[in-house]
Coordinates of C-alpha atoms and ligand atoms in Angstrom, one line a residue:
Chain A
M1 CA 62.2 39.2 176.9
N2 CA 60.6 42.3 175.4
D3 CA 57.0 42.8 176.7
L4 CA 55.5 43.0 173.2
I5 CA 57.1 39.6 172.2
G6 CA 55.6 38.1 175.3
Q7 CA 52.2 39.4 174.2
I8 CA 52.5 38.2 170.8
S9 CA 53.4 34.7 172.1
I10 CA 50.3 34.8 174.4
C11 CA 48.1 35.9 171.4
I12 CA 49.4 32.8 169.5
E13 CA 48.9 30.4 172.4
R14 CA 45.4 31.8 172.9
G15 CA 44.4 32.2 169.4
K16 CA 43.9 36.1 169.5
V17 CA 44.2 36.9 165.8
N18 CA 43.5 40.7 165.9
K19 CA 41.7 43.5 167.8
A20 CA 38.3 42.8 166.1
A21 CA 38.4 39.2 166.7
P22 CA 35.9 38.2 169.4
Y23 CA 37.9 35.2 170.5
P24 CA 39.0 34.5 173.2
P25 CA 36.3 36.5 175.1
D26 CA 38.6 37.5 177.9
M27 CA 40.8 39.3 175.4
R28 CA 38.0 41.1 173.6
E29 CA 38.9 44.7 172.4
Q30 CA 42.6 44.0 173.1
D31 CA 45.2 44.0 170.3
G32 CA 46.0 40.8 168.8
A33 CA 48.8 39.0 167.0
D34 CA 48.3 41.2 163.9
E35 CA 48.5 44.7 165.7
L36 CA 51.2 43.6 168.2
T37 CA 53.5 42.3 165.3
K38 CA 53.0 45.5 163.4
Q39 CA 53.9 47.6 166.4
A40 CA 57.0 45.4 167.2
I41 CA 58.2 45.9 163.7
D42 CA 57.6 49.7 164.0
D43 CA 59.4 49.7 167.3
G44 CA 62.4 48.3 165.5
I45 CA 62.4 45.0 167.3
D46 CA 64.4 42.3 165.5
P47 CA 62.0 40.2 163.4
N48 CA 64.1 37.2 164.6
E49 CA 62.9 37.9 168.0
I50 CA 59.3 38.2 166.8
L51 CA 59.6 34.9 165.2
H52 CA 61.0 33.5 168.4
G53 CA 57.9 34.7 170.3
C54 CA 55.8 33.1 167.7
M55 CA 57.6 29.8 168.2
M56 CA 57.1 30.0 171.9
G57 CA 53.3 30.5 171.7
M58 CA 53.1 27.8 169.1
Q59 CA 55.1 25.4 171.2
K60 CA 52.8 26.1 174.2
I61 CA 49.7 25.4 172.4
G62 CA 51.3 22.4 170.7
E63 CA 52.2 21.0 174.0
K64 CA 48.8 21.5 175.5
F65 CA 47.3 19.8 172.4
S66 CA 49.7 16.8 173.1
R67 CA 48.5 16.7 176.7
N68 CA 44.9 16.8 175.5
E69 CA 44.4 20.1 177.2
A70 CA 43.5 21.9 173.8
F71 CA 41.1 20.8 171.1
V72 CA 41.4 21.0 167.3
P73 CA 39.4 24.2 166.8
E74 CA 41.6 26.0 169.4
L75 CA 44.8 24.8 167.7
L76 CA 43.4 26.1 164.5
M77 CA 42.7 29.5 166.0
S78 CA 46.3 29.7 167.2
A79 CA 47.4 28.8 163.7
K80 CA 45.3 31.7 162.4
A81 CA 47.0 34.0 164.8
M82 CA 50.4 32.7 163.7
T83 CA 49.5 33.4 160.0
A84 CA 48.7 36.9 161.0
V85 CA 52.3 37.3 162.4
M86 CA 53.8 35.5 159.5
A87 CA 52.2 37.9 157.0
H88 CA 54.2 40.7 158.6
L89 CA 57.5 38.6 158.7
K90 CA 57.1 37.7 155.0
P91 CA 59.3 40.6 153.6
F92 CA 62.1 39.8 156.2
F93 CA 61.9 36.1 155.1
Q94 CA 62.3 37.2 151.5
S95 CA 65.1 39.6 152.1
G96 CA 66.8 36.9 154.2
N97 CA 67.0 38.9 157.4
V98 CA 65.0 36.3 159.1
K99 CA 66.2 32.7 158.8
R100 CA 64.0 29.7 159.2
K101 CA 65.1 26.3 160.4
G102 CA 64.6 24.7 157.1
K103 CA 62.0 23.6 154.5
F104 CA 59.3 21.1 155.3
V105 CA 57.1 19.7 152.4
I106 CA 53.9 18.1 153.7
G107 CA 51.1 16.2 151.9
T108 CA 48.4 13.6 152.4
V109 CA 49.3 10.8 150.3
A110 CA 47.5 9.6 147.0
G111 CA 43.9 8.4 147.3
D112 CA 43.6 10.0 150.7
L113 CA 41.4 13.2 151.3
H114 CA 41.8 13.5 155.1
D115 CA 43.1 17.0 155.5
I116 CA 42.8 18.1 159.1
G117 CA 45.6 16.3 160.8
K118 CA 48.1 17.2 158.0
K119 CA 47.0 20.8 158.2
L120 CA 47.6 21.1 161.9
V121 CA 51.0 19.5 161.6
A122 CA 51.8 22.0 158.8
M123 CA 50.6 24.9 160.9
V124 CA 52.4 24.0 164.0
V125 CA 55.7 23.2 162.3
E126 CA 55.4 26.6 160.5
G127 CA 54.8 28.3 163.7
N128 CA 57.9 26.6 165.0
G129 CA 60.1 28.5 162.6
W130 CA 60.0 26.2 159.5
D131 CA 59.3 27.2 156.0
V132 CA 56.2 24.9 155.1
I133 CA 55.1 23.9 151.7
D134 CA 51.6 22.1 152.1
L135 CA 51.0 20.2 149.0
G136 CA 47.4 19.4 150.1
V137 CA 45.6 16.2 149.8
D138 CA 45.8 13.2 147.4
V139 CA 49.6 13.8 146.6
S140 CA 51.2 11.3 144.3
A141 CA 54.8 10.2 144.7
D142 CA 55.7 12.2 141.6
K143 CA 54.3 15.5 143.2
F144 CA 56.4 14.8 146.3
I145 CA 59.4 14.2 144.1
A146 CA 58.6 17.3 142.1
A147 CA 58.5 19.4 145.3
I148 CA 61.8 18.2 146.5
D149 CA 63.2 18.9 143.2
E150 CA 62.0 22.5 143.7
H151 CA 63.1 22.6 147.4
P152 CA 66.3 20.9 147.6
G153 CA 67.3 19.7 151.1
C154 CA 63.8 19.8 152.4
I155 CA 62.4 17.4 154.8
V156 CA 59.3 15.6 153.8
G157 CA 56.1 14.7 155.8
M158 CA 53.4 12.4 154.7
S159 CA 50.1 11.8 156.2
A160 CA 47.7 8.9 155.7
L161 CA 44.5 8.1 157.5
L162 CA 43.4 5.0 155.5
T163 CA 44.7 1.5 155.5
T164 CA 44.1 1.5 151.6
T165 CA 46.5 4.5 151.3
M166 CA 49.2 3.8 153.9
V167 CA 50.7 1.6 151.1
N168 CA 51.1 4.7 148.9
M169 CA 53.4 6.1 151.7
E170 CA 55.8 3.1 151.1
K171 CA 55.6 3.7 147.4
S172 CA 56.2 7.5 147.8
I173 CA 59.3 6.8 150.1
Q174 CA 60.8 4.4 147.7
G175 CA 60.3 6.8 144.8
I176 CA 61.9 9.6 146.8
R177 CA 64.8 7.5 148.0
A178 CA 65.4 6.5 144.4
K179 CA 65.8 10.0 143.2
H180 CA 66.9 11.9 146.3
P181 CA 68.5 9.3 148.6
G182 CA 69.5 11.6 151.5
T183 CA 65.9 13.2 151.9
K184 CA 64.5 12.5 155.4
V185 CA 60.8 11.5 155.5
I186 CA 58.5 11.6 158.6
V187 CA 55.1 10.0 158.7
G188 CA 51.8 10.3 160.6
G189 CA 48.1 9.7 160.6
A190 CA 45.5 8.0 162.7
P191 CA 46.0 4.3 162.0
L192 CA 49.9 4.6 161.7
S193 CA 52.4 3.5 164.3
T194 CA 56.1 3.5 165.0
E195 CA 56.3 -0.1 163.8
Y196 CA 54.6 0.7 160.5
A197 CA 56.9 3.7 160.0
N198 CA 59.9 1.5 160.6
K199 CA 58.6 -1.2 158.2
I200 CA 58.4 1.4 155.3
H201 CA 61.7 2.9 156.3
A202 CA 60.5 6.3 157.2
D203 CA 62.9 8.4 159.3
G204 CA 60.4 9.1 162.0
Y205 CA 56.8 8.8 163.1
A206 CA 54.9 11.2 165.5
A207 CA 51.3 11.0 166.8
D208 CA 50.8 14.7 166.9
P209 CA 52.1 18.1 165.6
Q210 CA 54.3 18.7 168.5
G211 CA 55.9 15.3 168.0
A212 CA 56.5 16.3 164.5
V213 CA 58.4 19.5 165.6
N214 CA 60.4 17.4 167.9
L215 CA 61.4 15.1 165.2
L216 CA 62.4 17.9 162.9
N217 CA 64.4 19.7 165.5
G218 CA 66.2 16.5 166.2
F219 CA 67.5 15.9 162.6
Chain B
M1 CA 13.3 -18.8 156.1
E2 CA 14.6 -17.8 159.5
N3 CA 13.5 -14.3 160.4
K4 CA 16.3 -12.4 161.9
K5 CA 14.5 -9.3 162.9
P6 CA 13.4 -10.3 166.4
D7 CA 17.1 -10.8 167.4
I8 CA 18.2 -7.4 166.2
C9 CA 15.0 -5.7 167.9
A10 CA 16.0 -7.5 171.2
A11 CA 19.7 -6.5 170.9
L12 CA 18.8 -2.8 170.2
A13 CA 16.6 -2.8 173.1
C14 CA 19.5 -3.9 175.2
E15 CA 18.1 -7.3 175.7
Q16 CA 19.5 -10.7 175.0
P17 CA 18.2 -12.1 171.6
K18 CA 16.8 -15.6 171.6
N19 CA 18.8 -17.0 168.8
A20 CA 22.0 -15.4 168.2
V21 CA 24.0 -12.1 168.2
P22 CA 22.6 -10.2 165.2
I23 CA 25.0 -9.1 162.4
W24 CA 24.7 -5.6 160.8
E25 CA 27.1 -3.5 158.7
L26 CA 27.1 0.2 158.9
E27 CA 27.9 0.4 155.2
F28 CA 28.7 -2.7 153.2
H29 CA 30.6 -2.3 149.9
L30 CA 31.1 -6.0 149.0
W31 CA 27.7 -6.8 147.5
N32 CA 29.2 -7.6 144.2
C33 CA 31.8 -10.1 145.5
F34 CA 28.9 -12.3 146.9
S35 CA 26.7 -12.1 143.9
P36 CA 26.9 -12.9 140.3
K37 CA 24.9 -9.7 139.6
R38 CA 26.1 -6.2 140.2
V39 CA 24.6 -3.6 142.5
I40 CA 24.7 -0.2 140.7
L41 CA 24.8 2.9 142.7
G42 CA 26.1 6.5 142.8
T43 CA 27.5 8.1 139.7
E44 CA 27.1 5.0 137.6
F45 CA 23.5 4.8 138.5
L46 CA 23.0 8.4 137.1
T47 CA 24.2 7.3 133.7
L48 CA 21.2 4.8 133.3
S49 CA 18.1 5.6 131.4
S50 CA 15.0 6.0 133.6
G51 CA 13.7 2.5 132.6
D52 CA 17.1 1.0 133.4
Q53 CA 17.3 2.9 136.7
E54 CA 13.9 1.3 137.7
K55 CA 15.0 -2.1 136.8
T56 CA 18.4 -1.6 138.6
L57 CA 16.6 -0.6 141.8
H58 CA 14.8 -3.9 141.8
E59 CA 18.0 -5.9 141.0
N60 CA 19.9 -3.9 143.6
A61 CA 17.2 -5.0 146.2
E62 CA 17.3 -8.6 145.2
I63 CA 21.1 -8.6 145.4
M64 CA 21.3 -6.9 148.7
F65 CA 18.7 -9.2 150.2
A66 CA 20.3 -12.3 148.7
V67 CA 23.7 -11.4 150.0
S68 CA 22.5 -10.3 153.4
R69 CA 20.8 -13.7 153.8
E70 CA 24.0 -15.4 152.9
L71 CA 26.0 -13.5 155.3
Q72 CA 23.5 -13.9 158.0
F73 CA 22.9 -10.2 158.4
S74 CA 19.9 -9.1 160.6
A75 CA 19.7 -5.6 159.2
L76 CA 20.7 -3.8 156.0
T77 CA 21.6 -0.1 155.6
I78 CA 20.0 1.4 152.5
P79 CA 22.3 3.5 150.3
G80 CA 22.7 7.0 151.6
G81 CA 22.0 10.4 150.3
Y82 CA 24.6 12.2 148.1
W83 CA 27.6 13.1 150.1
E84 CA 31.2 14.0 149.0
I85 CA 34.3 12.7 150.6
A86 CA 36.1 15.8 149.1
P87 CA 34.8 18.6 146.8
G88 CA 33.5 16.9 143.6
V89 CA 34.4 13.4 144.9
P90 CA 31.1 11.5 145.5
A91 CA 31.2 8.7 148.1
Y92 CA 30.4 5.2 146.7
Y93 CA 27.3 4.3 148.7
W94 CA 24.6 6.7 147.6
L95 CA 21.6 7.2 145.4
P96 CA 20.0 10.4 144.3
D97 CA 17.0 11.5 146.7
E98 CA 14.1 10.2 144.7
A99 CA 15.9 6.9 143.7
R100 CA 16.9 6.5 147.3
I101 CA 13.2 6.7 148.4
E102 CA 12.2 4.3 145.7
Q103 CA 15.0 1.9 146.6
T104 CA 13.8 1.9 150.1
K105 CA 10.1 1.1 149.0
I106 CA 11.4 -1.8 146.9
L107 CA 13.8 -3.2 149.6
K108 CA 10.9 -3.1 152.0
R109 CA 8.7 -5.2 149.7
V110 CA 11.7 -7.6 149.0
V111 CA 13.0 -8.1 152.5
S112 CA 9.5 -7.9 154.1
D113 CA 9.8 -8.7 157.7
N114 CA 12.8 -10.8 157.4
L115 CA 15.5 -8.0 157.8
M116 CA 15.5 -4.6 159.5
L117 CA 16.1 -1.7 157.3
M118 CA 18.5 1.1 158.6
A119 CA 18.9 4.5 157.0
V120 CA 21.4 7.2 157.7
T121 CA 19.2 10.3 158.0
G122 CA 21.4 12.6 160.2
G123 CA 20.4 14.8 163.1
V124 CA 23.5 15.8 164.9
L125 CA 26.6 17.9 163.9
A126 CA 29.9 16.3 163.1
I127 CA 33.4 17.0 162.1
P128 CA 32.9 18.7 158.7
E129 CA 34.0 17.3 155.4
A130 CA 36.5 18.7 153.1
N131 CA 37.8 22.2 153.8
D132 CA 34.7 23.2 155.7
Y133 CA 36.2 22.4 159.0
I134 CA 38.3 25.5 159.0
S135 CA 35.3 28.0 158.8
F136 CA 33.4 25.6 161.0
S137 CA 36.0 25.7 163.8
T138 CA 36.4 29.4 163.5
K139 CA 32.7 29.9 164.1
L140 CA 32.7 27.5 166.9
L141 CA 34.9 29.9 168.8
E142 CA 34.1 33.3 167.2
A143 CA 30.4 32.9 166.4
P144 CA 28.9 30.2 168.4
E145 CA 25.5 31.6 167.6
E146 CA 25.8 30.5 164.0
I147 CA 26.7 27.0 165.2
D148 CA 23.5 26.9 167.3
D149 CA 21.5 27.6 164.0
L150 CA 23.5 25.1 162.2
A151 CA 22.9 22.4 165.1
Q152 CA 19.2 23.4 165.0
R153 CA 18.9 23.0 161.2
C154 CA 20.8 19.8 161.2
W155 CA 18.6 18.4 163.8
F156 CA 15.4 19.5 162.0
Q157 CA 16.5 18.2 158.7
G158 CA 17.4 14.9 160.3
I159 CA 13.9 14.6 161.9
E160 CA 12.3 15.4 158.7
Q161 CA 14.4 12.8 156.8
G162 CA 13.8 10.4 159.5
K163 CA 10.1 10.6 159.5
K164 CA 10.2 10.1 155.7
F165 CA 12.1 6.9 156.0
S166 CA 10.2 5.5 159.0
D167 CA 7.0 6.0 157.0
L168 CA 8.6 3.8 154.4
G169 CA 9.2 1.0 157.0
V170 CA 12.8 1.8 158.1
E171 CA 13.2 0.7 161.7
G172 CA 16.7 2.0 162.6
L173 CA 17.7 5.7 162.0
I174 CA 21.3 6.6 162.1
T175 CA 22.9 10.0 162.7
A176 CA 26.5 9.4 161.3
S177 CA 28.1 12.1 163.3
D178 CA 31.9 11.7 163.9
I179 CA 32.4 13.9 167.0
A180 CA 35.7 12.6 167.8
E181 CA 39.2 11.6 166.5
N182 CA 42.0 9.5 167.7
R183 CA 42.8 11.7 170.8
G184 CA 39.2 12.3 171.9
P185 CA 36.3 14.7 171.0
Y186 CA 36.9 17.3 168.2
F187 CA 34.7 19.7 170.3
N188 CA 35.8 21.0 173.7
P189 CA 33.4 19.9 176.7
E190 CA 31.5 23.3 176.5
Q191 CA 30.9 22.8 172.8
L192 CA 29.7 19.4 173.3
R193 CA 27.3 20.5 175.9
R194 CA 26.0 23.2 173.8
F195 CA 26.0 21.9 170.2
I196 CA 25.9 18.1 170.4
F197 CA 24.4 16.5 173.4
P198 CA 21.1 18.5 173.6
Y199 CA 20.6 17.8 169.9
L200 CA 21.5 14.1 170.2
H201 CA 18.9 13.9 173.1
K202 CA 16.1 15.7 171.3
W203 CA 16.8 13.7 168.2
A204 CA 16.6 10.3 170.1
L205 CA 13.5 11.1 171.8
E206 CA 11.8 12.3 168.5
V207 CA 13.1 9.1 166.7
K208 CA 11.9 6.8 169.5
S209 CA 8.5 8.5 169.3
L210 CA 8.2 7.3 165.7
G211 CA 8.8 3.8 166.9
V212 CA 12.1 3.5 165.5
F213 CA 15.6 2.9 167.0
P214 CA 17.9 5.9 167.1
I215 CA 21.5 5.0 166.4
L216 CA 24.5 7.2 166.8
H217 CA 27.6 6.4 164.6
T218 CA 30.7 8.1 165.7
D219 CA 34.3 7.4 165.0
G220 CA 37.1 8.4 167.3
N221 CA 37.7 8.2 171.0
V222 CA 34.6 9.1 172.9
E223 CA 35.6 7.5 176.3
S224 CA 35.4 10.8 178.0
C225 CA 31.8 11.4 177.1
L226 CA 30.3 7.9 177.4
D227 CA 28.1 8.9 180.1
E228 CA 26.5 11.7 178.2
I229 CA 26.0 9.5 175.2
A230 CA 24.3 6.8 177.3
Q231 CA 22.1 9.4 178.8
S232 CA 21.2 10.9 175.5
G233 CA 18.5 8.2 175.0
I234 CA 19.9 6.6 171.8
S235 CA 19.3 3.0 171.5
A236 CA 22.8 2.1 170.1
L237 CA 26.2 3.3 169.6
Q238 CA 27.9 2.2 166.4
A239 CA 31.7 2.2 165.6
I240 CA 33.6 2.0 169.0
D241 CA 36.6 2.9 166.9
P242 CA 39.5 0.5 167.7
V243 CA 41.8 2.9 165.7
A244 CA 41.2 5.4 168.4
G245 CA 41.9 3.0 171.1
M246 CA 38.3 2.3 172.0
D247 CA 38.1 -0.7 174.2
I248 CA 34.7 -2.4 173.6
I249 CA 34.9 -4.3 176.9
R250 CA 35.4 -1.1 178.8
V251 CA 32.6 0.6 177.0
K252 CA 30.3 -2.5 177.7
N253 CA 31.1 -2.4 181.3
R254 CA 30.4 1.4 181.5
I255 CA 27.3 1.8 179.5
G256 CA 26.4 -1.7 178.1
D257 CA 23.3 -1.8 180.2
K258 CA 21.8 1.4 178.7
V259 CA 23.0 1.4 175.2
C260 CA 23.4 -1.4 172.7
L261 CA 26.9 -1.6 171.1
C262 CA 27.5 -2.2 167.5
G263 CA 30.9 -3.1 166.1
N264 CA 33.8 -3.2 166.3
V265 CA 36.0 -5.5 164.3
D266 CA 38.6 -3.0 162.9
C267 CA 37.4 -2.1 159.4
G268 CA 41.1 -1.6 158.5
L269 CA 41.8 -5.2 159.4
F270 CA 39.4 -6.2 156.8
L271 CA 41.5 -4.7 154.3
N272 CA 45.0 -5.8 155.3
G273 CA 44.5 -8.6 157.8
T274 CA 44.2 -12.3 157.3
P275 CA 41.1 -14.3 157.6
E276 CA 42.7 -16.0 160.8
Q277 CA 43.1 -12.4 162.3
I278 CA 39.6 -11.6 161.5
Y279 CA 38.4 -14.8 163.0
K280 CA 40.4 -14.3 166.2
T281 CA 39.3 -10.6 166.6
T282 CA 35.7 -11.4 166.0
T283 CA 35.8 -14.2 168.5
D284 CA 37.3 -12.0 171.1
V285 CA 34.8 -9.3 170.4
L286 CA 31.8 -11.9 170.5
Q287 CA 33.1 -13.4 173.7
A288 CA 33.6 -10.1 175.4
C289 CA 30.2 -8.5 174.4
K290 CA 27.6 -11.1 173.8
T291 CA 26.7 -11.8 177.4
G292 CA 23.4 -10.4 178.4
G293 CA 22.7 -9.1 174.8
G294 CA 22.7 -5.5 173.9
F295 CA 25.3 -6.3 171.2
V296 CA 25.3 -6.2 167.4
L297 CA 28.4 -7.8 165.6
G298 CA 29.9 -5.8 162.6
A299 CA 33.0 -3.9 161.4
S300 CA 33.8 -0.7 163.1
N301 CA 33.2 1.3 159.9
V302 CA 32.7 0.7 156.3
I303 CA 34.0 -2.4 154.8
Q304 CA 35.5 -1.0 151.7
P305 CA 35.4 -2.7 148.3
Q306 CA 39.0 -3.6 148.3
A307 CA 38.6 -5.9 151.4
P308 CA 39.0 -9.7 150.4
K309 CA 35.7 -11.6 150.7
E310 CA 37.5 -14.2 152.7
N311 CA 37.8 -11.8 155.5
V312 CA 34.0 -11.2 155.6
L313 CA 33.5 -14.9 155.6
A314 CA 36.0 -15.4 158.5
M315 CA 33.9 -13.0 160.6
I316 CA 30.7 -15.0 159.7
E317 CA 32.6 -18.3 160.5
A318 CA 33.6 -16.9 164.0
W319 CA 29.9 -15.8 164.6
R320 CA 28.9 -19.4 163.6
H321 CA 31.0 -20.8 166.4
Y322 CA 30.6 -18.2 169.0
G323 CA 27.4 -16.1 168.2
S324 CA 24.7 -18.4 169.4
Y325 CA 22.6 -17.7 172.5
K326 CA 21.0 -21.2 172.3
P327 CA 21.7 -23.4 175.3
V328 CA 22.6 -26.5 173.3
T329 CA 25.9 -28.4 173.3
D330 CA 26.5 -28.0 169.7
K331 CA 25.9 -24.3 169.2
R332 CA 27.3 -23.9 165.9
L333 CA 24.9 -21.8 163.8
Ligands
B12_401 C1 37.0 13.3 160.0 C2 37.0 12.0 159.3 C3 36.8 11.9 158.0 C4 36.3 13.1 157.1 C5 37.6 13.9 156.7 C6 37.4 15.4 156.8 C7 38.6 16.2 156.4 N1 38.2 17.5 156.1 O1 39.7 15.9 156.6 C8 35.5 12.5 156.0 C9 34.1 12.4 156.2 C10 35.8 13.2 154.5 C11 36.1 11.1 155.9 C12 36.0 10.2 154.7 C13 36.4 8.9 154.9 N2 36.8 8.2 155.9 CO1 37.4 9.1 157.6 N3 37.7 9.7 159.4 C14 37.5 10.8 159.9 C15 37.9 10.6 161.4 C16 36.6 10.6 162.1 C17 38.8 11.8 162.0 C18 40.0 12.1 161.3 C19 40.5 13.6 161.6 O2 40.1 14.4 161.0 N4 41.2 13.6 162.9 C20 41.6 14.9 163.3 C21 43.1 15.1 163.1 C22 43.5 16.3 164.0 O3 43.7 13.9 163.5 P1 44.7 13.0 162.7 O4 44.2 13.2 161.3 O5 44.9 11.7 163.2 O6 46.0 13.7 162.6 C23 46.6 13.8 163.8 C24 47.9 12.6 163.9 O7 47.5 11.5 163.3 C25 49.2 13.3 163.4 N5 49.3 13.4 162.0 C26 48.5 13.4 161.0 N6 49.2 13.5 159.8 C27 50.5 13.6 160.1 C28 51.6 13.6 159.3 C29 52.9 13.7 159.9 C30 54.1 13.8 159.0 C31 53.0 13.6 161.2 C32 54.3 13.5 162.0 C33 51.9 13.4 162.0 C34 50.6 13.4 161.5 O8 48.9 14.7 163.9 C35 47.5 15.1 163.8 C36 47.2 16.1 164.8 O9 47.2 15.5 166.1 C37 38.7 9.4 161.4 C38 38.6 8.5 162.8 C39 40.0 8.5 163.6 N7 40.1 7.7 164.5 O10 40.8 9.2 163.3 C40 37.9 8.6 160.2 C41 38.8 7.6 159.5 C42 40.2 7.9 159.3 N8 38.0 7.4 158.3 C43 38.0 6.3 157.8 C44 37.3 5.9 156.5 C45 37.0 4.3 156.3 C46 36.8 6.8 155.7 C47 36.1 6.7 154.3 C48 36.7 5.6 153.5 C49 34.7 6.5 154.7 C50 33.7 6.2 153.5 N9 32.5 5.9 153.8 O11 34.0 6.6 152.3 C51 36.3 8.1 153.6 C52 37.6 8.0 152.9 C53 37.8 9.3 151.9 C54 39.1 9.3 151.4 N10 39.4 8.8 150.2 O12 40.1 9.8 152.0 C55 38.6 5.2 158.7 C56 39.9 4.6 158.2 C57 39.9 3.2 158.5 C58 41.1 2.6 158.0 N11 42.0 1.9 158.7 O13 41.3 2.5 156.8 C59 38.7 6.0 160.1 C60 39.8 5.6 160.9 C61 37.4 5.7 160.8 C62 37.2 4.4 161.4 N12 36.7 4.2 162.6 O14 37.5 3.4 160.9 N13 36.6 10.7 157.1

């Protein structure tokens, strides 16, 4: 593997955004995801390879998070580094030179304002090569359906943290199935379980972002 | 009327109460289900004329006291200060600052010495609300000195608020500081040592010096830092979040001799469980935790307004059967 790609991957895993970023302390003054990606593009490295490096870094931090070896703020920093890479790759996505694995529409269901878990899933999935559309919090069934209309073939992710809003997941799934029968829906959130996911006919449940990536890659 | 305060004082001091396990809810939203009159708080309270506000505060106090007595509560959490569950979305259980003070004074007169008053006054940092968590998390790693300042300010304001409410006769002060989620602490161990535990310790000491019980509310899984929590000097730990897999028996075995435990009937079960399930869970919790005292029964977190009142009654019913400390054959309370 190209050395630059390896370094980009490390920057993502460690959350090193750019040269000016003081975190992590042992990488101070070193180039970050931002500079290294720019350099890689200038050196003519295939952007697909850059995306691949990004995915490797994101997968590593995602797995660490799953093993409870990384904490939410650290994962958010990795996501920030990943965003810096994506900013450089954007033109290649637009031109079609770099292909992503698919589209993933995610939101926290109606009545629920818990944002953090949904955001982490969105970021890790994006860093693993998916085009992510984050609809935010308090997302109604109609909004999910409108997003599927706009992004045909997407996979949908729903987050719920409250017992009172878990029922809105079921309603949203029913609404989606009525209009777009083939759409795959995965669900998650603190009070959820595989049993509940099965009960509401979701296509998958995961307890953390890496689990979400594994589900998506398995479809 | 039976005075329930001595029992909760004993439990919060980690001793065994004379009569029964005390009952206390961190935040109770079902006042109106148990009363012909309506408690008016928050945004609705703001729409009232000042005369009606004054009248409402008196009515609120009467309702809260009557319902607390009916439900056998030993303590009552006064409505909180303004907070938003999301930008522009105020939480249900709050009053504007001045009204909150006034409500506390009136409540104190109404409940007299029959109930303990509790107030959420803060003191320790928590997982931030709304979108603040992104910049907060970045600062945790990139500019920790700013978080030092934030923690110091949070502690200082908590103490100031705490003093105000203890002067009004509040006897339990709560810092509602969610430091964890399902997997464990939000903060890494170094951050916990720097931004959380020193402040929790200072806060607990200061609150105790006011002659008041310091209580930490935190959701999430805090198993990995139970020792630090126990050593912080707080009187009680509230929540013991079952959603996050916290096992109250394990917690009791580990720190039950140092910290009073308050909880932990799953607040989610109040919403979607049956009275039978609530009865069973409450019974299990009581049987696991009441021995030796140092235990206060309640839901793990807010009992939200959508919960059927039968579920609250089922908890009380289980308490009537299994909550007594009295050595008599028919122990039903
Ligand atoms: C932080 C928090 C809040 C913050 C939210 C801040 C924010 N910016 O999002 C605030 C203070 C606003 C809040 C408010 C409330 N909260 Co709250 N909150 C929490 C807390 C402590 C942590 C949640 C969190 O952020 N976790 C961190 C992230 C990383 O974890 P996560 O969300 O679980 O997500 C992970 C997985 O679940 C999964 N995942 C998540 N989404 C998805 C989606 C997909 C597709 C997949 C595959 C995976 C997946 O991956 C994520 C990463 O690992 C939990 C306690 C707990 N045990 O979780 C209570 C908790 C969720 N809250 C609860 C309650 C009751 C409330 C309130 C009603 C309280 C009140 N007094 O009003 C309000 C409701 C507001 C509303 N309408 O939404 C209860 C819910 C109980 C229930 N069964 O209904 C909990 C469980 C606390 C408890 N002990 O009972 N809360």
